[in-house]
XYZ file of C-alpha atoms in Angstrom:
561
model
C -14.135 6.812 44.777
C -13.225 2.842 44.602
C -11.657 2.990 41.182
C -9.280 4.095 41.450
C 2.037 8.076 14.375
C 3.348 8.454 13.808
C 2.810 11.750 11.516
C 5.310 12.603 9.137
C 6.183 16.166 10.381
C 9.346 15.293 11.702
C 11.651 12.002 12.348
C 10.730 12.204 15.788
C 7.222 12.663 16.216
C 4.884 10.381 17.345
C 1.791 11.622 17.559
C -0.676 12.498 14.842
C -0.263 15.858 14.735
C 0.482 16.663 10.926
C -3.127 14.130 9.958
C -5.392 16.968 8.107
C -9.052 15.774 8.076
C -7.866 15.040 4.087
C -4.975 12.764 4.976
C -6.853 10.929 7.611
C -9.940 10.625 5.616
C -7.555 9.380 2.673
C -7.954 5.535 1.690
C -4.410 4.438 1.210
C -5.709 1.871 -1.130
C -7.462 3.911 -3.419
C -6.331 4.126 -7.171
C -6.261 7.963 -6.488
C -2.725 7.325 -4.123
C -1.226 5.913 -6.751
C -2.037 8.676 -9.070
C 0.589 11.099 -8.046
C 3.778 11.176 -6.121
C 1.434 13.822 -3.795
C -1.455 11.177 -3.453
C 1.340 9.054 -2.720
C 2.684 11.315 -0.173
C -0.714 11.637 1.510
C -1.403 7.952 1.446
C 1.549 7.292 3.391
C 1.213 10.058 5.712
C -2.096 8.591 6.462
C -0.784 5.192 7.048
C 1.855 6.968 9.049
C -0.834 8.884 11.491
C -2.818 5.754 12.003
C 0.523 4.021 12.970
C 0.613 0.969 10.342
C 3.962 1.823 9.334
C 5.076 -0.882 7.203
C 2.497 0.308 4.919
C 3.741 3.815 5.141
C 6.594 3.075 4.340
C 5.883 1.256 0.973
C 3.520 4.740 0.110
C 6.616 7.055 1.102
C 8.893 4.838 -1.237
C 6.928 5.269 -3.987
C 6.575 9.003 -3.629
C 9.835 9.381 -3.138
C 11.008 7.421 -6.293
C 8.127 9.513 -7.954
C 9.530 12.869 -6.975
C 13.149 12.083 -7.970
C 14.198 11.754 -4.537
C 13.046 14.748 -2.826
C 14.790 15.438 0.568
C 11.756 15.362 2.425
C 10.238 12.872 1.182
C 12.766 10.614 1.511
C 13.234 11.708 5.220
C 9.855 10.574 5.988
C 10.414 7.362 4.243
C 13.233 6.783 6.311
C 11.354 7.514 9.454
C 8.537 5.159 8.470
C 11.064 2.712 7.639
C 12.870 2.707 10.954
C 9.631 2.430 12.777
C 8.364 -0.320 10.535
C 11.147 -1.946 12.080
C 13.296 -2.248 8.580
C 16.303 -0.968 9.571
C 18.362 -2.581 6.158
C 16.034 -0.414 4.397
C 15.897 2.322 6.791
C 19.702 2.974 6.332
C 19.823 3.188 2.599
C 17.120 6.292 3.147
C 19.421 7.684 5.640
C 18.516 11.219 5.051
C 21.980 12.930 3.836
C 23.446 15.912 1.876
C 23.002 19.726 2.342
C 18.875 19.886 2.161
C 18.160 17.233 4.620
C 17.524 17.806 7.771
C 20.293 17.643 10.873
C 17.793 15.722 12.913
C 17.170 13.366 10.136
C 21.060 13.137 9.516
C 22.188 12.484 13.105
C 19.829 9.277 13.289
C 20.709 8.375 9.800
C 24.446 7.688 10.615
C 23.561 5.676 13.935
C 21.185 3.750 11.827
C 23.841 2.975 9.565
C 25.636 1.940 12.583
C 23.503 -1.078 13.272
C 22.557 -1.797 9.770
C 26.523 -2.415 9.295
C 26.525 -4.462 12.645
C 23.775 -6.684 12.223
C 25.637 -7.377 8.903
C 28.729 -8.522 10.941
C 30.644 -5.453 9.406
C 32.562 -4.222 11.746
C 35.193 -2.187 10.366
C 31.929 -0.497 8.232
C 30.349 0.179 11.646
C 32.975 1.530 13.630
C 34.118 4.073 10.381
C 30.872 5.301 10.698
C 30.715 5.986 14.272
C 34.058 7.542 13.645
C 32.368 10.304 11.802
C 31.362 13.659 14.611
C 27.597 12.809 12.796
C 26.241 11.275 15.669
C 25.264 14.798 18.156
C 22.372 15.096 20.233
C 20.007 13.580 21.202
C 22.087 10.459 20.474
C 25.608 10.887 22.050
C 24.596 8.259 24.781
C 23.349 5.822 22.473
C 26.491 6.109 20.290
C 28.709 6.022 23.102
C 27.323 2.624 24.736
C 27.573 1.237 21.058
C 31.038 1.991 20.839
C 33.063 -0.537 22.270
C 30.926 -3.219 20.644
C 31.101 -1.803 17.480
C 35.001 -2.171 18.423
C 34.755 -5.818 19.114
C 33.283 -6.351 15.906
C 35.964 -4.990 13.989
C 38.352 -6.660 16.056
C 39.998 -4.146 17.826
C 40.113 -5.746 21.231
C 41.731 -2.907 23.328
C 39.236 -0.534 21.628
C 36.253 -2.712 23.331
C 37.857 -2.275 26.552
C 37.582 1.339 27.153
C 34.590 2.348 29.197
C 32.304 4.450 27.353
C 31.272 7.774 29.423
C 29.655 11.003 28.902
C 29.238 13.996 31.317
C 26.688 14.019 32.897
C 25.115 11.117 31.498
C 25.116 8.728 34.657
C 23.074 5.933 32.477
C 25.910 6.186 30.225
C 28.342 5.579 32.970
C 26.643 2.568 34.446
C 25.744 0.515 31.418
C 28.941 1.289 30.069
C 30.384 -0.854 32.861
C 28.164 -3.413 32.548
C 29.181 -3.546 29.352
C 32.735 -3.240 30.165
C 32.269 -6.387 32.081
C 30.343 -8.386 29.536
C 33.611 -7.485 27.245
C 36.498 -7.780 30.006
C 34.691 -11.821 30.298
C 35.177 -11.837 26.170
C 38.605 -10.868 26.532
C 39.167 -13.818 29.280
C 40.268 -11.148 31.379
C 38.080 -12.362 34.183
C 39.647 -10.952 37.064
C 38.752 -7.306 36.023
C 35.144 -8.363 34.587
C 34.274 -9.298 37.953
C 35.671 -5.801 39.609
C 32.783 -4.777 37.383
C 29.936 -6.675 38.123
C 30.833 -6.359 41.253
C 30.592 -2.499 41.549
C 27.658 -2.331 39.560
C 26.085 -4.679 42.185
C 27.284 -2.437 45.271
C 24.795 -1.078 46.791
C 21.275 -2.235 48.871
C 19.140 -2.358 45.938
C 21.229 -3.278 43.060
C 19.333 -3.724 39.182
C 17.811 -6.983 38.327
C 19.614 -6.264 35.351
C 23.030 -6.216 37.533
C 22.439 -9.036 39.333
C 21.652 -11.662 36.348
C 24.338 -10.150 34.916
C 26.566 -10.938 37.565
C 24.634 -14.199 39.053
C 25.181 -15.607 34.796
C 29.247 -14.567 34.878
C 29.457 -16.248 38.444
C 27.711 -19.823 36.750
C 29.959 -19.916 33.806
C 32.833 -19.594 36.045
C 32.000 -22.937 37.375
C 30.770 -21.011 41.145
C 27.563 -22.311 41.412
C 27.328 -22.178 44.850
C 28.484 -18.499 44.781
C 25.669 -17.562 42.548
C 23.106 -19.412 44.314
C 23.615 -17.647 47.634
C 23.828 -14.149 45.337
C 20.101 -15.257 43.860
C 19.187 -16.100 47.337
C 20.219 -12.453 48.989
C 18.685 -10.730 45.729
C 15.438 -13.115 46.336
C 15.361 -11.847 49.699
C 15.180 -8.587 49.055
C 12.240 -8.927 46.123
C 10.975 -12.312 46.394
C 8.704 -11.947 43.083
C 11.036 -11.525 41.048
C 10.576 -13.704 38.026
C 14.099 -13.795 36.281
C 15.853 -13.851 39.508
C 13.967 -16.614 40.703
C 13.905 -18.212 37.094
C 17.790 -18.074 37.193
C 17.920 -19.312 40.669
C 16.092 -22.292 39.758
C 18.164 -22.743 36.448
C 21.300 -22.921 38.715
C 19.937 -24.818 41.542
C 18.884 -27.598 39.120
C 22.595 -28.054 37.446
C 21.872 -26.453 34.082
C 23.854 -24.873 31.737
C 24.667 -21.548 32.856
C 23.461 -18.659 30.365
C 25.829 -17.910 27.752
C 27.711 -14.734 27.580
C 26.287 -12.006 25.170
C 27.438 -12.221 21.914
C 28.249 -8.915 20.235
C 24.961 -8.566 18.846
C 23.297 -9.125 21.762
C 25.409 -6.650 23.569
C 25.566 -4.038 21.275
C 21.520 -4.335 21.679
C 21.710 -4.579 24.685
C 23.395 -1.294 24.889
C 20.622 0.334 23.159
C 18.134 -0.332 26.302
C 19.501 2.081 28.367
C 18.810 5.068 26.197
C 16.119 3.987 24.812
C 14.552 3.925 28.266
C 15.892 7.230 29.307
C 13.514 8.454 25.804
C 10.841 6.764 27.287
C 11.184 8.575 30.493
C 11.493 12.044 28.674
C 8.611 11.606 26.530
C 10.813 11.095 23.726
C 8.685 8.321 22.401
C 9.453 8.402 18.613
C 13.027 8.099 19.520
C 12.978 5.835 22.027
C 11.042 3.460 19.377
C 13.916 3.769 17.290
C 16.094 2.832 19.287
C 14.463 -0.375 20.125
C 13.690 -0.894 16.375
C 18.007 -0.761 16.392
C 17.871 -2.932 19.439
C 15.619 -6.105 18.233
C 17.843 -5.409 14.092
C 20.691 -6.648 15.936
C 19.001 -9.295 18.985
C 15.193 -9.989 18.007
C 14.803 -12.091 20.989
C 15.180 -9.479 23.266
C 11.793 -9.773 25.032
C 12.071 -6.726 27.058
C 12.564 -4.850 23.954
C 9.572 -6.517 22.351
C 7.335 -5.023 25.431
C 8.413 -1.948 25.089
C 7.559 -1.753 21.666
C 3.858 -3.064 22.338
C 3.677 -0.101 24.875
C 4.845 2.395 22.774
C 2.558 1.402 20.155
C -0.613 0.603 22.082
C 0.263 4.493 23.583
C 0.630 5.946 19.875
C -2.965 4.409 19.032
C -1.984 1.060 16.949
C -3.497 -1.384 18.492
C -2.628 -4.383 16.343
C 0.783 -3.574 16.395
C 1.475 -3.265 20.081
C -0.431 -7.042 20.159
C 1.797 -8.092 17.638
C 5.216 -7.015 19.699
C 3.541 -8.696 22.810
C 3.144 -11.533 20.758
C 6.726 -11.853 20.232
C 7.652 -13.054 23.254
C 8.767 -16.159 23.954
C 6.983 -18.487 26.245
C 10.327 -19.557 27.644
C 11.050 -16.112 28.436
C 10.312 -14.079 32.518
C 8.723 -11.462 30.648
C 6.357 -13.874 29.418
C 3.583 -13.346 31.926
C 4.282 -9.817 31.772
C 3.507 -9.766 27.872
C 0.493 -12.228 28.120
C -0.883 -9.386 30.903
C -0.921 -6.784 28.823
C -1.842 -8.606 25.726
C -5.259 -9.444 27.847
C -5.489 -5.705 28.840
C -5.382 -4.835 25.595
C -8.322 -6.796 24.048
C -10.128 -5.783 27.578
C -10.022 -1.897 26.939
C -10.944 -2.506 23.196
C -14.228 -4.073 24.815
C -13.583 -8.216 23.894
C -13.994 -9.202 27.513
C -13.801 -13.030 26.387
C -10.802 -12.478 24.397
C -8.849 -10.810 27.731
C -10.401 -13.522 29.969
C -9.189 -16.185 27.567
C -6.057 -15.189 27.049
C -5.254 -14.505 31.098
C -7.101 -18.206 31.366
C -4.302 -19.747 29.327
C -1.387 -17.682 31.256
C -3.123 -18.892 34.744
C -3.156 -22.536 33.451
C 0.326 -22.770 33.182
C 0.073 -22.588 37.634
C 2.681 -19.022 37.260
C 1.702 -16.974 39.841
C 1.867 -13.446 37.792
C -0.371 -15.127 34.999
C -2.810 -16.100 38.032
C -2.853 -12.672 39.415
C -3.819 -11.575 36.307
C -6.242 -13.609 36.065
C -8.042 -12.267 39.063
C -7.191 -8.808 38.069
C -9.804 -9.415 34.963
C -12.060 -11.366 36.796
C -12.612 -8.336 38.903
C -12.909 -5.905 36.029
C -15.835 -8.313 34.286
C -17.660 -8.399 37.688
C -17.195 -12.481 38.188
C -15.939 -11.774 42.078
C -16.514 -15.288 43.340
C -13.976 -16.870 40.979
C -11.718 -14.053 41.865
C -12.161 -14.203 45.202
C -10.976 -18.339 44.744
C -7.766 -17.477 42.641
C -7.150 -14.622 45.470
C -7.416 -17.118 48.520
C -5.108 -19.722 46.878
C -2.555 -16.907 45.921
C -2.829 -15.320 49.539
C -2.579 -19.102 50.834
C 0.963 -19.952 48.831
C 2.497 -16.445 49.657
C 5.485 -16.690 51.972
C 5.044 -13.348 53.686
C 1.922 -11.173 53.776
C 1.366 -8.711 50.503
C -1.265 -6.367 50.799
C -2.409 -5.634 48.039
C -3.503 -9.254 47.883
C -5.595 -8.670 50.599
C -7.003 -5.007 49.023
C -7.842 -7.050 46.147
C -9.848 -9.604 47.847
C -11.150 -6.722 49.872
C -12.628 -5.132 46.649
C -14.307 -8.541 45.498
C -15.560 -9.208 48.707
C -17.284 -5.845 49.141
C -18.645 -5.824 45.921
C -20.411 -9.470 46.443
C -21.810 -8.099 49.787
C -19.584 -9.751 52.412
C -18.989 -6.576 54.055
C -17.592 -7.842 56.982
C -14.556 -9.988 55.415
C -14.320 -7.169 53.039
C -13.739 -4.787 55.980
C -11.229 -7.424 57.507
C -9.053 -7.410 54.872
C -8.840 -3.693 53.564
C -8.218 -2.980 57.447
C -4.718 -5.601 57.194
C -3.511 -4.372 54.181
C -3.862 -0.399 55.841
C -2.162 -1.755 58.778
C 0.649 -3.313 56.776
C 0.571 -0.178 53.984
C -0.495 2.742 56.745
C 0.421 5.664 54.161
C -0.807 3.949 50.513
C -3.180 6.652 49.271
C -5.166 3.885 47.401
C -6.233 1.799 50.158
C -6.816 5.195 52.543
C -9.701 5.889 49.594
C -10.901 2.748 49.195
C -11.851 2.023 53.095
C -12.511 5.360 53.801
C -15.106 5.763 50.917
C -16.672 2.409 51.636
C -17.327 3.562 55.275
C -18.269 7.005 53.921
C -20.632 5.350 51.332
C -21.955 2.676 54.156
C -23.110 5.801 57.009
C -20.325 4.326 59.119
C -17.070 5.829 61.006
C -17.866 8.795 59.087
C -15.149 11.025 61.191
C -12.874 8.266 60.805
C -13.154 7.878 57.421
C -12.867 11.600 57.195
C -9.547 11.803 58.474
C -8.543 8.704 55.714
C -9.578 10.621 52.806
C -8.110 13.698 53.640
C -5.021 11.959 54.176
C -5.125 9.913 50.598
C -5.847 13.787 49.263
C -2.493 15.004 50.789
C -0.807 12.357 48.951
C -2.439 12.585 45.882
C -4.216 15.554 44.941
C -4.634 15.062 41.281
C -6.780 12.141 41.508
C -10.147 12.602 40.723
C -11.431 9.582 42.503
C -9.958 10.623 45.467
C -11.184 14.360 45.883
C -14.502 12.820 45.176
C -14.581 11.010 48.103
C -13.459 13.811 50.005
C -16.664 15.513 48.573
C -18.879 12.566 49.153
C -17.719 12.704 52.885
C -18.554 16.149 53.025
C -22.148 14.844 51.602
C -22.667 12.286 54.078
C -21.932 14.755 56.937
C -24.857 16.849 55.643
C -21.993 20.074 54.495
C -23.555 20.121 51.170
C -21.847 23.307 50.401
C -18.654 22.315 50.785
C -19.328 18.791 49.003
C -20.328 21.169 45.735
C -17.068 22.962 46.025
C -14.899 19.773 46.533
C -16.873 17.544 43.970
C -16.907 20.469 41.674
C -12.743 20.109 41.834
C -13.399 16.011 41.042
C -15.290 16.704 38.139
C -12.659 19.165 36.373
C -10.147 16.130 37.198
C -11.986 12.592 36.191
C -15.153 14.728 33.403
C -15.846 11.408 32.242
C -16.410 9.332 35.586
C -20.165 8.930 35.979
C -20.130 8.668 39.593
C -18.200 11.522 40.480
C -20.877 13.317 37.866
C -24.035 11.524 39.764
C -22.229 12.913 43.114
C -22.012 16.340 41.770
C -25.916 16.495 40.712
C -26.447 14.856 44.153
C -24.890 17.837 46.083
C -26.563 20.735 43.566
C -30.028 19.059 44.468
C -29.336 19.613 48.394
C -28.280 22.839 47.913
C -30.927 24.020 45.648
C -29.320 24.036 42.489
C -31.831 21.686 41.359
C -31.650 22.531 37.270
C -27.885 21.652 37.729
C -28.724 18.583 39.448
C -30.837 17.749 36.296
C -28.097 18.195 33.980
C -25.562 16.156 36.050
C -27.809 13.125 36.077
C -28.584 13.410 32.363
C -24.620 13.613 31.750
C -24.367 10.121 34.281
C -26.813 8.667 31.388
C -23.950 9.178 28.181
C -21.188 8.162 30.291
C -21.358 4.358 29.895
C -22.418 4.197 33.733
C -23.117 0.655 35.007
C -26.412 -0.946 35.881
C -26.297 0.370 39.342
C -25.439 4.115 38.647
C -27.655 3.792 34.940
C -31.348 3.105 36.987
C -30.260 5.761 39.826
C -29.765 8.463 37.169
C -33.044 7.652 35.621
C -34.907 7.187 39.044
C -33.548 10.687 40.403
C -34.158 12.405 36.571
C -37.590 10.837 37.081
C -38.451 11.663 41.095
C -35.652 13.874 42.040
C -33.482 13.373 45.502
C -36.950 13.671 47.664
C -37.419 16.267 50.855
C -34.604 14.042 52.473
C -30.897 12.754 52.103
C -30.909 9.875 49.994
C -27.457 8.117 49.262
C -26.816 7.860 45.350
C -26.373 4.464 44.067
C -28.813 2.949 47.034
């Protein structure tokens, strides 16, 4: 192939698992919520489900104060709360006492961490982090909080010990960038950059790490020092935007960035496990945590896109484009927001909205915006213009990239210039030999064409070996299998596609393709008639109905031609 919540069952949960058909069905604006402290309940839970929790957390208040406070209740408030991003109000529903739940309590305590904090109460903040509350899941978040919950209260020494935690190794690392941030507070420079400069040992060391250091290095009046570090880090990843964003920031003379305020840091602190959720599917936590992280720093524009993904992943639409939406213009995630804030009105079927919105990020001349841009253009079928934005992108590059030159290869095949096409996916396999991708692509298109049909053979089952969970993949596998007249083995292989990508109306046409050829012509029926309700394109749409109509024919005929 070419192509490659929040329910209220728990303080963690994401998904919409506790919506009944009542609750969903349930209009949280009808007199009949406001009847009861249940309809209350229900309202909210259905605000909750459908992720618009600000509003469920006005319908969980109001049940709760209805029901005298009732423990669970209020622990759903509180989760709605935190999510809604209210964290002031979040911490006075801090589930507590002997019927709420551990979970619930554990959260509670570090939310009344940060509620203190953003407050500037630091003595209030670190008493409650004194407390043995704060157990798993969220020792590593406490711990990285610690010694800037010390600074606020003033207890210098106290900021200075390096947080760890067995076995935690993100623990151990952003507690020394932390360490250093704090050593530079303390004007105890010598030992901040001991810091930096071990979390920057290493070939590949963080962007994170090295803006961290690059920014201490500037404000120590080293310019040229941090220059040549941008220079080496440029080197090794010469798109990187806030590397090369800094680099131009110090090359030009101006004022260095200015070292992380408590706030900042302490929310800064907060990334780190909240990505390490992320990574463990802990999604309902990790939003928490970044709800905690933009209470105490809500400029922190990595933050904000994290937010917009977890929401956009837990169904809310509106609210991941509103995090997006948060980001600064002035900031290097900028582009990155604007991207997905196009994607987003692009899979919800406003093709003009996406193209609008990745027209304005392109117009600004940044490359990422531009790439974008193409990226759309590609999607919507307009393959001349992205060929254009492609060529001039390909033109500026310092060093080849291939996957430039796949994606001009896809827009020139698909506009018929077969030939450049060709010439392009063949330099970006030479330059990425083993990138599954780009085996499938070529191979397929020579499968598809007739051509290099052993060749291409050899390409597919390679990109299978690397990835044999994609659908798109195995299907070309089967459609080689087609081409070479082993219709038998192209059911059994396309079969395995159809299991793995049930919705892809190619891989479906394929299947009823191969059943014709080997008899199985009822099956072949059904296949096409499935092509027909699975949003095929124009293309696949008038072969389905052609083939329902006429059949393959006596002999071989290639879907799709």
């Amino acid at each position: 192939m070419r192509r490659l919540l929040l329910a209220a069952c728990a303080p963690f949960v994401l998904l919409s698992a506790c919506a009944t058909t009542q609750t969903s069905e349930l209009d949280p604006a009808a007199p009949a919520a406001a009847d009861s402290a249940y309809g209350m309940f229900l309202a909210g839970n259905a605000a909750l489900s459908g992720g618009r929790s600000a509003e469920a957390a006005k319908f969980l208040e109001l049940a709760r104060n209805e029901s005298g406070g009732d423990p669970s209740i209020t622990e759903r408030a509180f989760t709605a709360a935190l999510m809604a991003g209210d964290i002031e109000r979040a911490a006075a529903l801090a589930p507590s006492g002997p019927d709420a739940g551990e979970p619930g309590k554990r959260l509670g305590r570090l939310v009344k961490v940060v509620a203190a904090l953003a407050k500037n109460k630091g003595k209030v903040a670190k008493a409650e982090l004194a407390t043995d509350g704060i157990g798993f899941p969220h020792r590593g978040a406490a711990a990285l909080l610690g010694p800037w919950v010390a600074a606020a209260s003033g207890d210098v020494e106290g900021s200075l010990v390096r947080p760890q935690l067995r076995g935690d190794p993100g623990v151990d690392y952003f507690g020394q960038i932390g360490q250093a941030h704090l050593f530079e507070r303390a004007r105890r420079y010598d030992e901040a950059e001991t810091d930096f400069k071990a979390v920057t040992s290493g070939d590949s060391p963080s962007e994170i790490s090295v803006l961290a250091y690059g920014g201490f290095l500037e404000r120590r009046g080293r310019r040229p020092e941090a220059l040549e570090y941008y220079d080496a880090a440029l080197k090794r990843n010469p798109a990187n935007l806030a590397v090369r964003a800094a680099r131009a920031r110090a090359a030009a003379g101006k004022s260095p960035p200015a070292a992380p305020s408590i706030k900042q840091g302490a929310a800064f602190a907060l990334l780190a496990p909240a990505a390490t959720m992320v990574s463990a599917k802990q999604e309902a936590t990790a939003l928490a945590y970044l709800r905690l992280s933009l209470a105490l720093d809500p400029d922190r524009s990595e933050a904000w896109l994290m937010v917009g993904d977890l929401m956009q992943q837990a169904g809310d639409v509106e609210g991941g484009r509103a995090a997006y939406q948060k980001v600064k213009a002035t900031a290097a995630e900028f582009p990155a927001a604007q991207a997905k804030l196009a994607w987003s009105y692009q899979s919800d079927g406003d093709k003009e909205g996406a193209l609008r919105l990745a027209r304005a990020a392109a117009a600004t001349g940044d490359r990422d915006g531009r790439l974008t841009l193409s990226d759309l253009l590609r999607a919507n079928e307009q393959y001349d213009e992205a060929i254009q934005i492609l060529n001039g992108l390909i033109a500026e590059s310092k060093a080849p990239e291939w996957t430039l030159y796949y994606a001009r290869g896809q827009a020139l095949e698909r506009t018929g210039r077969w030939k450049e096409a060709e010439a392009d996916l063949s330099l970006a396999l030479k330059m990425r030999p083993d990138e599954a991708e780009l085996l499938n692509y070529l191979g397929y298109a020579w499968i598809d064409r007739g051509e290099r049909l052993k060749e291409a053979m050899g390409m597919v089952e390679k990109a299978v070996a690397a990835n044999p969970r994609s659908g798109a993949i195995i299907d070309s596998l089967g459609w080689a299998h087609y081409r070479l007249g082993d219709y038998t083995k192209a059911v059994e292989i396309l079969e395995q596609a159809v299991e793995l990508e049930a919705g892809d109306p190619e891989i479906n046409s394929h299947l009823g393709d191969a059943y014709w050829m080997v008899g199985r012509k009822d099956e072949a029926g059904f296949q096409w008639r499935r092509v027909l309700t699975l949003k095929p394109d124009d293309k696949i749409k008038a072969d389905a109905e052609k083939k329902i109509a006429e059949g393959l024919g006596p002999q071989q005929r290639v879907a799709g031609q």
